[in-house]
Short mmCIF file of C-alpha atoms and ligand atoms in Angstrom, two decimals:
data_model
loop_
_atom_site.label_atom_id
_atom_site.label_comp_id
_atom_site.label_asym_id
_atom_site.label_seq_id
_atom_site.Cartn_x
_atom_site.Cartn_y
_atom_site.Cartn_z
CA MET A 1 -38.86 -10.53 15.03
CA THR A 2 -35.97 -8.70 16.73
CA ASP A 3 -32.50 -10.21 16.84
CA LEU A 4 -30.32 -9.07 19.74
CA ILE A 5 -26.59 -9.59 19.32
CA LEU A 6 -24.59 -9.40 22.53
CA GLY A 7 -20.85 -8.79 22.88
CA GLN A 8 -18.28 -6.01 22.95
CA VAL A 9 -19.56 -3.38 20.52
CA LEU A 10 -17.22 -1.11 18.57
CA ARG A 11 -18.75 1.96 16.93
CA TYR A 12 -17.59 5.39 15.82
CA ALA A 13 -18.96 8.81 16.77
CA GLY A 14 -16.53 10.56 14.43
CA ASP A 15 -13.38 10.21 12.35
CA PRO A 16 -10.38 9.16 14.50
CA PHE A 17 -7.97 10.83 12.05
CA VAL A 18 -9.67 14.18 12.55
CA ASP A 19 -11.64 14.00 15.80
CA GLY A 20 -9.14 11.99 17.82
CA LEU A 21 -9.20 8.44 19.15
CA SER A 22 -12.17 9.12 21.42
CA ALA A 23 -14.27 8.99 18.23
CA ALA A 24 -14.08 5.22 18.67
CA GLN A 25 -16.50 4.00 21.33
CA ILE A 26 -16.56 0.59 22.95
CA LEU A 27 -19.41 -0.95 24.89
CA GLY A 28 -17.81 -3.73 26.96
CA GLN A 29 -21.13 -5.48 27.54
CA GLY A 30 -23.05 -4.12 24.63
CA ALA A 31 -25.87 -5.16 22.38
CA VAL A 32 -27.13 -4.45 18.89
CA ALA A 33 -30.83 -4.86 18.06
CA ILE A 34 -31.77 -5.74 14.48
CA GLU A 35 -35.16 -5.68 12.84
CA ALA A 36 -36.14 -5.96 9.18
CA GLY A 37 -32.56 -5.64 7.96
CA ARG A 38 -31.66 -2.56 9.97
CA ILE A 39 -30.07 -1.73 13.28
CA THR A 40 -32.82 -0.40 15.53
CA ALA A 41 -30.86 0.13 18.75
CA VAL A 42 -27.37 -0.10 20.20
CA GLY A 43 -26.54 0.17 23.89
CA GLU A 44 -25.78 -1.64 27.12
CA ALA A 45 -26.77 -5.32 26.99
CA ALA A 46 -28.86 -5.07 30.17
CA ASP A 47 -30.85 -2.11 28.84
CA LEU A 48 -31.55 -3.68 25.47
CA ARG A 49 -32.49 -7.05 26.96
CA ALA A 50 -35.08 -5.24 29.08
CA ARG A 51 -36.31 -3.29 26.08
CA TYR A 52 -36.60 -6.34 23.81
CA PRO A 53 -37.67 -9.17 26.15
CA ARG A 54 -38.87 -11.40 23.31
CA ALA A 55 -35.84 -10.88 21.04
CA ARG A 56 -33.91 -13.83 19.63
CA LEU A 57 -30.57 -13.70 21.54
CA HIS A 58 -27.12 -14.26 20.01
CA ASN A 59 -24.72 -14.06 22.92
CA HIS A 60 -21.09 -13.68 21.86
CA GLY A 61 -19.60 -13.01 25.30
CA ARG A 62 -16.30 -11.14 24.92
CA LYS A 63 -16.24 -11.32 21.13
CA LEU A 64 -16.23 -8.03 19.24
CA ILE A 65 -19.24 -6.83 17.24
CA SER A 66 -18.35 -4.41 14.46
CA ALA A 67 -19.78 -3.12 11.21
CA GLY A 68 -18.87 -5.51 8.39
CA PHE A 69 -15.68 -4.71 6.49
CA ILE A 70 -15.88 -2.63 3.32
CA ASP A 71 -13.28 -3.30 0.65
CA ALA A 72 -13.24 -0.14 -1.46
CA HIS A 73 -11.23 -1.35 -4.49
CA VAL A 74 -11.17 -4.89 -5.87
CA HIS A 75 -11.12 -6.72 -9.18
CA TYR A 76 -13.31 -9.77 -8.58
CA PRO A 77 -12.27 -11.23 -11.99
CA GLN A 78 -8.71 -11.51 -10.64
CA THR A 79 -9.74 -13.96 -7.90
CA ALA A 80 -8.04 -16.93 -9.57
CA ILE A 81 -4.75 -15.12 -10.27
CA ILE A 82 -4.17 -13.77 -6.76
CA ALA A 83 -0.60 -14.37 -5.57
CA SER A 84 0.99 -14.64 -9.03
CA TRP A 85 4.75 -14.36 -8.88
CA GLY A 86 7.41 -11.96 -9.99
CA LYS A 87 5.99 -9.02 -11.96
CA ARG A 88 5.50 -5.29 -11.62
CA LEU A 89 2.36 -3.48 -12.71
CA ILE A 90 2.46 -3.34 -16.51
CA ASP A 91 4.06 -6.80 -16.91
CA TRP A 92 1.71 -8.17 -14.27
CA LEU A 93 -1.30 -6.87 -16.22
CA ASN A 94 -0.04 -8.30 -19.52
CA THR A 95 1.18 -11.63 -18.13
CA TYR A 96 -1.50 -12.58 -15.63
CA THR A 97 -4.42 -10.17 -15.60
CA PHE A 98 -5.40 -9.69 -19.22
CA PRO A 99 -5.30 -13.43 -20.13
CA GLU A 100 -7.47 -14.19 -17.09
CA GLU A 101 -9.92 -11.35 -17.85
CA MET A 102 -10.30 -12.79 -21.41
CA ARG A 103 -11.90 -15.86 -19.87
CA PHE A 104 -14.83 -13.70 -18.75
CA SER A 105 -16.16 -13.69 -22.31
CA ASP A 106 -17.78 -16.91 -21.05
CA PRO A 107 -20.72 -15.87 -18.82
CA ALA A 108 -20.65 -19.23 -17.04
CA TYR A 109 -17.05 -18.63 -15.97
CA ALA A 110 -17.96 -15.12 -14.80
CA GLN A 111 -20.76 -16.56 -12.67
CA GLU A 112 -18.49 -19.22 -11.21
CA ILE A 113 -15.84 -16.68 -10.16
CA ALA A 114 -18.38 -14.12 -8.91
CA ASN A 115 -19.90 -16.69 -6.57
CA ARG A 116 -16.52 -18.03 -5.48
CA TYR A 117 -15.28 -14.50 -4.78
CA LEU A 118 -18.27 -13.46 -2.68
CA ASN A 119 -18.05 -16.66 -0.63
CA LEU A 120 -14.35 -16.00 0.02
CA ILE A 121 -14.89 -12.43 1.20
CA LEU A 122 -17.97 -13.13 3.32
CA ALA A 123 -16.00 -15.81 5.15
CA ARG A 124 -13.50 -13.02 5.97
CA GLY A 125 -16.12 -10.60 7.26
CA THR A 126 -16.28 -8.34 4.19
CA THR A 127 -19.88 -7.42 3.50
CA THR A 128 -19.44 -4.77 0.79
CA VAL A 129 -16.93 -4.29 -2.02
CA CYS A 130 -16.47 -1.83 -4.84
CA SER A 131 -15.36 -3.98 -7.77
CA TYR A 132 -14.13 -3.67 -11.31
CA ALA A 133 -15.63 -6.26 -13.64
CA THR A 134 -14.08 -6.96 -17.07
CA ILE A 135 -15.01 -5.33 -20.38
CA HIS A 136 -17.72 -7.98 -20.84
CA PRO A 137 -21.19 -6.80 -19.81
CA ALA A 138 -22.02 -10.32 -18.61
CA SER A 139 -19.26 -10.02 -16.01
CA VAL A 140 -21.21 -7.12 -14.47
CA ASP A 141 -24.43 -9.11 -14.53
CA ALA A 142 -22.60 -12.00 -12.83
CA ILE A 143 -21.32 -10.04 -9.82
CA PHE A 144 -24.54 -8.07 -9.31
CA THR A 145 -26.64 -11.22 -9.52
CA ALA A 146 -24.38 -13.03 -7.04
CA ALA A 147 -24.56 -10.06 -4.63
CA GLN A 148 -28.32 -9.69 -5.05
CA THR A 149 -28.83 -13.35 -4.19
CA ARG A 150 -26.89 -12.81 -0.97
CA GLY A 151 -28.62 -9.50 -0.11
CA MET A 152 -25.33 -7.61 -0.20
CA ARG A 153 -24.69 -3.92 -0.76
CA LEU A 154 -22.23 -3.92 -3.66
CA PHE A 155 -20.68 -1.48 -6.11
CA ALA A 156 -19.40 -2.56 -9.53
CA GLY A 157 -18.95 -1.46 -13.10
CA LYS A 158 -17.84 -2.62 -16.53
CA THR A 159 -14.11 -1.97 -17.01
CA CYS A 160 -13.61 0.14 -20.13
CA MET A 161 -10.45 -0.12 -22.31
CA ASP A 162 -10.07 0.95 -25.93
CA ARG A 163 -6.27 0.79 -26.35
CA ASN A 164 -3.12 -0.90 -25.03
CA ALA A 165 -5.00 -4.07 -24.24
CA PRO A 166 -5.19 -7.29 -26.28
CA GLU A 167 -7.75 -7.97 -28.98
CA GLY A 168 -10.81 -9.34 -27.22
CA LEU A 169 -10.38 -7.01 -24.23
CA ARG A 170 -11.01 -3.75 -26.05
CA ASP A 171 -14.24 -1.84 -26.51
CA THR A 172 -14.54 1.62 -28.14
CA ALA A 173 -15.55 5.04 -26.85
CA ARG A 174 -19.04 4.40 -28.27
CA THR A 175 -19.57 0.84 -26.98
CA ALA A 176 -18.06 1.71 -23.59
CA TYR A 177 -20.63 4.49 -23.28
CA ASP A 178 -23.55 2.41 -24.58
CA ASP A 179 -22.77 -0.74 -22.57
CA SER A 180 -22.06 1.23 -19.38
CA LYS A 181 -25.30 3.18 -19.76
CA ARG A 182 -27.35 0.04 -20.36
CA LEU A 183 -25.82 -1.72 -17.34
CA LEU A 184 -26.25 1.38 -15.20
CA GLU A 185 -29.93 1.62 -16.08
CA LYS A 186 -30.36 -2.08 -15.46
CA TRP A 187 -28.67 -2.26 -12.04
CA HIS A 188 -28.12 1.11 -10.38
CA GLY A 189 -30.33 1.48 -7.32
CA ILE A 190 -31.81 -2.03 -7.64
CA ASP A 191 -31.96 -3.61 -4.18
CA ARG A 192 -28.59 -2.78 -2.59
CA LEU A 193 -26.62 -2.47 -5.84
CA SER A 194 -24.86 0.58 -7.26
CA TYR A 195 -23.33 0.95 -10.70
CA VAL A 196 -19.88 2.57 -10.89
CA ILE A 197 -18.59 4.16 -14.11
CA THR A 198 -15.23 2.42 -14.61
CA PRO A 199 -12.49 3.49 -17.03
CA ARG A 200 -9.65 1.12 -16.09
CA PHE A 201 -6.92 3.82 -16.17
CA SER A 202 -5.62 6.44 -18.59
CA PRO A 203 -3.10 4.15 -20.37
CA THR A 204 -5.90 1.87 -21.61
CA SER A 205 -8.40 4.58 -22.59
CA THR A 206 -8.16 7.12 -25.40
CA PRO A 207 -9.08 10.69 -24.52
CA GLU A 208 -12.25 10.06 -26.56
CA GLN A 209 -13.24 7.16 -24.32
CA LEU A 210 -12.53 9.13 -21.14
CA GLN A 211 -14.61 11.97 -22.57
CA ALA A 212 -17.52 9.63 -23.37
CA LEU A 213 -17.48 8.29 -19.81
CA GLY A 214 -17.24 11.84 -18.44
CA ALA A 215 -20.39 12.65 -20.44
CA LEU A 216 -22.12 9.56 -19.05
CA TRP A 217 -21.19 10.63 -15.51
CA ARG A 218 -22.69 14.07 -16.14
CA ASP A 219 -25.94 12.39 -17.15
CA TYR A 220 -25.94 10.14 -14.05
CA PRO A 221 -24.34 12.36 -11.41
CA ASP A 222 -25.29 10.22 -8.39
CA CYS A 223 -23.11 7.31 -9.57
CA LEU A 224 -19.56 6.85 -8.42
CA MET A 225 -16.68 6.82 -10.92
CA GLN A 226 -13.68 4.61 -10.18
CA THR A 227 -10.26 4.36 -11.79
CA HIS A 228 -6.53 4.05 -10.98
CA LEU A 229 -4.15 6.96 -10.33
CA SER A 230 -0.36 7.16 -9.99
CA GLU A 231 0.32 3.63 -8.82
CA GLN A 232 3.82 3.09 -10.25
CA THR A 233 6.45 5.47 -11.58
CA ASP A 234 6.73 3.59 -14.94
CA GLU A 235 2.99 3.95 -15.36
CA ILE A 236 3.19 7.70 -14.71
CA ALA A 237 5.95 8.07 -17.32
CA TRP A 238 3.79 6.16 -19.81
CA VAL A 239 0.82 8.46 -19.11
CA LYS A 240 3.08 11.44 -19.78
CA ASP A 241 3.95 10.00 -23.21
CA LEU A 242 0.36 9.15 -24.03
CA PHE A 243 -1.07 12.51 -22.92
CA PRO A 244 1.57 15.12 -23.84
CA GLN A 245 -1.00 17.91 -23.43
CA SER A 246 -1.84 17.06 -19.82
CA ARG A 247 -0.30 18.80 -16.80
CA ASP A 248 -0.09 15.50 -14.90
CA TYR A 249 -1.84 12.14 -14.47
CA LEU A 250 -4.84 13.59 -12.60
CA ASP A 251 -5.32 16.12 -15.38
CA THR A 252 -5.95 13.29 -17.89
CA TYR A 253 -9.12 12.58 -15.90
CA GLU A 254 -10.01 16.13 -14.96
CA ALA A 255 -9.86 17.30 -18.59
CA GLN A 256 -12.63 14.79 -19.45
CA GLY A 257 -14.97 15.50 -16.55
CA LEU A 258 -13.70 12.64 -14.39
CA LEU A 259 -12.71 14.61 -11.29
CA ARG A 260 -15.24 15.68 -8.67
CA GLU A 261 -16.86 14.39 -5.51
CA GLY A 262 -17.78 10.77 -6.18
CA ALA A 263 -14.52 10.05 -8.02
CA VAL A 264 -12.74 7.12 -6.36
CA TYR A 265 -9.06 6.76 -7.27
CA GLY A 266 -7.20 3.57 -6.39
CA HIS A 267 -3.57 3.69 -5.16
CA ALA A 268 -2.70 7.42 -5.62
CA ILE A 269 0.81 6.94 -4.30
CA HIS A 270 3.11 9.15 -6.37
CA LEU A 271 1.19 12.43 -6.39
CA THR A 272 2.51 15.89 -7.20
CA ASP A 273 1.67 18.84 -4.97
CA ARG A 274 -0.73 20.12 -7.59
CA GLU A 275 -2.53 16.79 -7.76
CA ARG A 276 -2.91 16.64 -3.99
CA ALA A 277 -4.29 20.15 -3.84
CA ARG A 278 -6.77 19.48 -6.67
CA LEU A 279 -7.93 16.18 -5.14
CA VAL A 280 -8.62 17.95 -1.84
CA GLU A 281 -10.33 20.87 -3.54
CA ALA A 282 -12.51 18.59 -5.66
CA GLY A 283 -13.54 16.41 -2.70
CA ALA A 284 -12.39 13.19 -4.39
CA SER A 285 -11.81 9.87 -2.62
CA LEU A 286 -8.57 7.88 -2.52
CA VAL A 287 -8.24 4.18 -1.80
CA HIS A 288 -5.19 2.79 -0.05
CA CYS A 289 -4.30 -0.73 -1.25
CA PRO A 290 -1.35 -1.65 0.98
CA THR A 291 -0.89 -5.37 0.21
CA SER A 292 -1.04 -4.63 -3.50
CA ASN A 293 1.34 -1.69 -3.22
CA THR A 294 3.98 -3.86 -1.58
CA PHE A 295 3.23 -7.04 -3.57
CA ILE A 296 3.47 -5.38 -7.01
CA GLY A 297 6.21 -3.08 -5.73
CA SER A 298 4.35 0.21 -6.21
CA GLY A 299 5.26 2.31 -3.18
CA LEU A 300 4.12 3.64 0.18
CA PHE A 301 0.84 5.57 0.39
CA ASP A 302 0.93 8.78 2.42
CA MET A 303 -1.65 8.28 5.16
CA THR A 304 -1.44 11.89 6.32
CA LEU A 305 -3.85 12.48 3.40
CA ALA A 306 -6.56 10.93 5.58
CA THR A 307 -6.84 14.21 7.48
CA LYS A 308 -7.53 16.12 4.27
CA LEU A 309 -9.77 13.93 2.12
CA ARG A 310 -11.78 10.72 2.12
CA VAL A 311 -9.51 7.66 2.26
CA GLY A 312 -10.76 4.10 2.06
CA LEU A 313 -8.93 0.82 2.48
CA ALA A 314 -8.83 -2.07 0.03
CA THR A 315 -7.31 -5.41 -0.87
CA ASP A 316 -7.10 -4.62 -4.62
CA THR A 317 -7.68 -8.33 -5.26
CA GLY A 318 -5.82 -9.82 -7.21
CA GLY A 319 -2.96 -7.24 -7.27
CA GLY A 320 -3.28 -7.45 -3.50
CA SER A 321 -2.04 -10.66 -1.96
CA ASN A 322 -4.87 -11.46 0.46
CA PHE A 323 -8.68 -11.39 0.50
CA SER A 324 -8.82 -10.42 4.19
CA MET A 325 -9.36 -6.88 5.44
CA LEU A 326 -7.67 -7.90 8.71
CA HIS A 327 -4.54 -8.70 6.73
CA THR A 328 -5.00 -5.44 4.81
CA MET A 329 -5.15 -3.44 8.06
CA ALA A 330 -1.90 -5.14 9.13
CA ALA A 331 -0.28 -4.10 5.86
CA ALA A 332 -1.57 -0.53 6.28
CA TYR A 333 0.02 -0.49 9.72
CA GLU A 334 3.37 -1.69 8.34
CA VAL A 335 3.36 0.73 5.40
CA ALA A 336 2.66 3.64 7.76
CA GLN A 337 5.48 2.46 10.04
CA LEU A 338 7.84 2.63 7.04
CA ARG A 339 6.75 6.26 6.64
CA GLY A 340 7.31 7.00 10.34
CA GLN A 341 3.65 6.94 11.38
CA SER A 342 2.04 4.49 13.83
CA LEU A 343 -1.60 4.02 12.98
CA HIS A 344 -3.74 3.25 16.01
CA PRO A 345 -6.00 0.15 15.89
CA ALA A 346 -8.99 2.52 16.13
CA GLN A 347 -7.78 4.22 12.93
CA LEU A 348 -7.03 0.96 11.11
CA TRP A 349 -10.48 -0.43 11.96
CA TRP A 350 -12.14 2.83 10.96
CA LEU A 351 -10.43 2.73 7.56
CA ALA A 352 -11.79 -0.78 6.95
CA THR A 353 -15.36 0.23 7.88
CA GLN A 354 -16.45 3.93 8.04
CA GLY A 355 -13.44 5.20 6.08
CA SER A 356 -14.21 2.93 3.14
CA ALA A 357 -17.94 3.70 3.45
CA ARG A 358 -17.20 7.41 3.29
CA ALA A 359 -14.87 6.95 0.32
CA LEU A 360 -17.84 5.29 -1.43
CA SER A 361 -20.30 7.98 -0.22
CA CYS A 362 -22.46 5.45 1.62
CA GLU A 363 -21.45 6.18 5.23
CA ASP A 364 -25.06 6.99 6.13
CA ARG A 365 -26.04 3.38 5.32
CA ILE A 366 -23.15 1.05 6.12
CA GLY A 367 -19.80 0.95 7.91
CA ASN A 368 -20.96 1.81 11.43
CA ILE A 369 -23.24 0.59 14.19
CA ALA A 370 -26.02 3.09 14.82
CA PRO A 371 -29.82 3.09 14.73
CA GLY A 372 -31.10 3.26 11.16
CA MET A 373 -27.94 1.80 9.60
CA GLU A 374 -28.22 -1.35 7.50
CA ALA A 375 -27.40 -4.44 9.56
CA ASP A 376 -24.14 -5.63 7.98
CA LEU A 377 -22.07 -6.88 10.90
CA VAL A 378 -19.06 -9.01 11.70
CA VAL A 379 -18.44 -10.77 15.01
CA ILE A 380 -14.73 -11.17 15.71
CA ASP A 381 -13.15 -13.78 17.98
CA LEU A 382 -10.27 -11.94 19.69
CA ALA A 383 -8.53 -15.22 20.62
CA SER A 384 -8.98 -17.22 17.42
CA THR A 385 -5.62 -19.01 17.48
CA PRO A 386 -3.21 -19.99 20.29
CA ALA A 387 -0.67 -17.44 18.99
CA ILE A 388 -3.20 -14.62 19.12
CA GLU A 389 -4.71 -15.74 22.42
CA GLN A 390 -1.32 -15.70 24.22
CA ALA A 391 -0.53 -12.26 22.79
CA THR A 392 -3.75 -10.82 24.25
CA ARG A 393 -3.25 -12.12 27.78
CA ARG A 394 -1.62 -8.95 29.10
CA ALA A 395 -3.98 -6.62 27.26
CA GLU A 396 -5.18 -3.73 29.38
CA ASP A 397 -7.82 -2.40 27.03
CA LEU A 398 -9.75 -3.41 23.93
CA TRP A 399 -7.14 -1.95 21.59
CA GLN A 400 -4.36 -4.10 23.02
CA GLN A 401 -6.75 -7.02 22.86
CA LEU A 402 -7.62 -6.28 19.23
CA PHE A 403 -4.21 -5.46 17.78
CA PRO A 404 -2.88 -9.07 17.69
CA THR A 405 -5.98 -10.05 15.69
CA ILE A 406 -5.34 -7.20 13.26
CA MET A 407 -1.73 -8.31 12.81
CA MET A 408 -2.17 -12.10 12.87
CA GLY A 409 -5.89 -12.76 12.33
CA ASP A 410 -7.45 -14.48 9.33
CA ASP A 411 -10.77 -16.11 8.49
CA ARG A 412 -10.60 -18.09 11.75
CA ALA A 413 -11.17 -14.82 13.63
CA VAL A 414 -14.50 -14.28 11.90
CA ALA A 415 -17.09 -15.92 14.16
CA GLU A 416 -20.25 -14.69 12.50
CA VAL A 417 -21.31 -12.43 9.64
CA TRP A 418 -24.63 -10.63 9.19
CA VAL A 419 -25.72 -9.23 5.84
CA GLY A 420 -28.82 -7.03 5.66
CA GLY A 421 -30.02 -8.34 9.02
CA LYS A 422 -29.53 -12.00 8.12
CA ARG A 423 -26.90 -14.34 9.48
CA ILE A 424 -24.66 -15.90 6.80
CA PRO A 425 -25.24 -18.72 6.11
CA ASP A 426 -28.71 -18.95 7.53
N1 GUN B 1 -3.98 -0.44 -13.02
C1 GUN B 1 -4.78 -0.72 -14.08
N2 GUN B 1 -5.39 -1.91 -13.95
C2 GUN B 1 -4.99 -2.41 -12.78
C3 GUN B 1 -5.28 -3.62 -12.09
O1 GUN B 1 -6.04 -4.47 -12.54
N3 GUN B 1 -4.67 -3.77 -10.88
C4 GUN B 1 -3.82 -2.84 -10.37
N4 GUN B 1 -3.26 -3.07 -9.19
N5 GUN B 1 -3.53 -1.71 -11.01
C5 GUN B 1 -4.10 -1.51 -12.20
ZN1 ZN B 2 -7.09 -1.94 -9.08
#
C-alpha cells in the first residue's frame, strides 16, 4: 500500500552553508510517496496523484512536509532534571546530573525514562537522536528497546567514566571495554539501531580508559564515537591539569585513537587554532548545542565552522533547556546573531535535519526527502498559534512563513510525525 502525503515539501539538493540557499528546494503543492518504510517518490502533487491513483491520501494543504528532526547530542537519562537552576558545568554535573544518573542502576527506572523521553521527542517531531546512556549497561538496553519498539533509527552508547565521578557511577578501563563491546555486539546494526562508543569526556576517563575505548573503536571502525570537547573554560583548565603531557584538549582524545572521521564532539566552543585545523583535517563532526551553551553559561559556538566540517545541531537534553528542535534552531539563530552572523531559515532547518544526519554519517538514509530515503517525516503547521499566525500574514515566501514557527513554535506546530513509513501514533 502506498501512502501519499500532500503539502508544501521542503528538501535539500545540497548544503546551504556551502552550495548557497538554492540548495533548499520547496514544492508549493508537493507530495511524498511512501511504501514499505521508504520514500519512493517526491514531486508535484498532481503528478504523484496520477502516478499513484490507489494511494492512501494524507492531504495537509499548506502545511510543511520535512524530514524528521535529528538531535545529534542528547543525554536521555537527564530527562527528569531538565531546567535545573543555577549551576555551571562541573557543579551542574555534580549537583544534578550524577545523582540522577545513579538512579539508572534500577533497570525499571531506565525503562520508564527511556519511554518517557522518546514520547516527548516524537511529539516534537524528532525522529532520531544520538544519546548518551549512563554507565549502567541496562540503560543502553532500555533506550534501544524503546526505540526498537517504535521503529526508530537511534544512536546510543554506554557512558564510560573511571574517575572524578561518585562511587556507583564509575567503571574501569577493562569493564568499560568489555561492557561496551558486549552492548555493541548485541545492538549495533540491529533494525535501525547503532551503537556509539561513548567516553563521557576526558576529565572522567583515565588515559587507560580512553586508550581501551580507542582500541575498541579500531576493532569496530564503522561505529561512531561520541564525547564532549571544550565546552567551558574551567573544564579546559581542568583537562590541562589532568593531562599535563597533552598539547590541548583534543590531543587527549587523539593520543588514544579517538580522533578520525566518525568522531562526534559535542559543544566544541573554545577551540585553539591547532584544534580547529586538526578537526578539519581528520574529518571529525561537531555538534552545536545552543540552548545548553547559553543555559549552562558555556559560550557561543562559531558557526563559520559549518563551511569547513560536518556540524550537527542538538538539544543536549538535559543541559539544554528544551526538548524541541524548533526551539533549538531559534537558539542557534540567536547565538549566531551574537557573533554577528544571521543564519537563514534554510540553514537552520538544514542543521536540524541533513546537517545532523551528516554529522552522524547517516545522511544517505535519513534527514532529507528523496527516493530511497527512510520515511521519517514531520508535518509542520505554519500557523499553530494566533501569535505565529499573525506574524506570517505578510510573508512573501516560504522562509518568511516558516521563520515565526522557528522562533516561536513548539509541540503545537507538529501536526503529524512519520517514523519508518508509519504514522505516530497509528
Ligand atoms: N560534559 C560531560 N558530561 C556532560 C553532560 O552530561 N552534559 C554537558 N552539557 N556537558 C557534559
Ligand atoms: Zn552532552
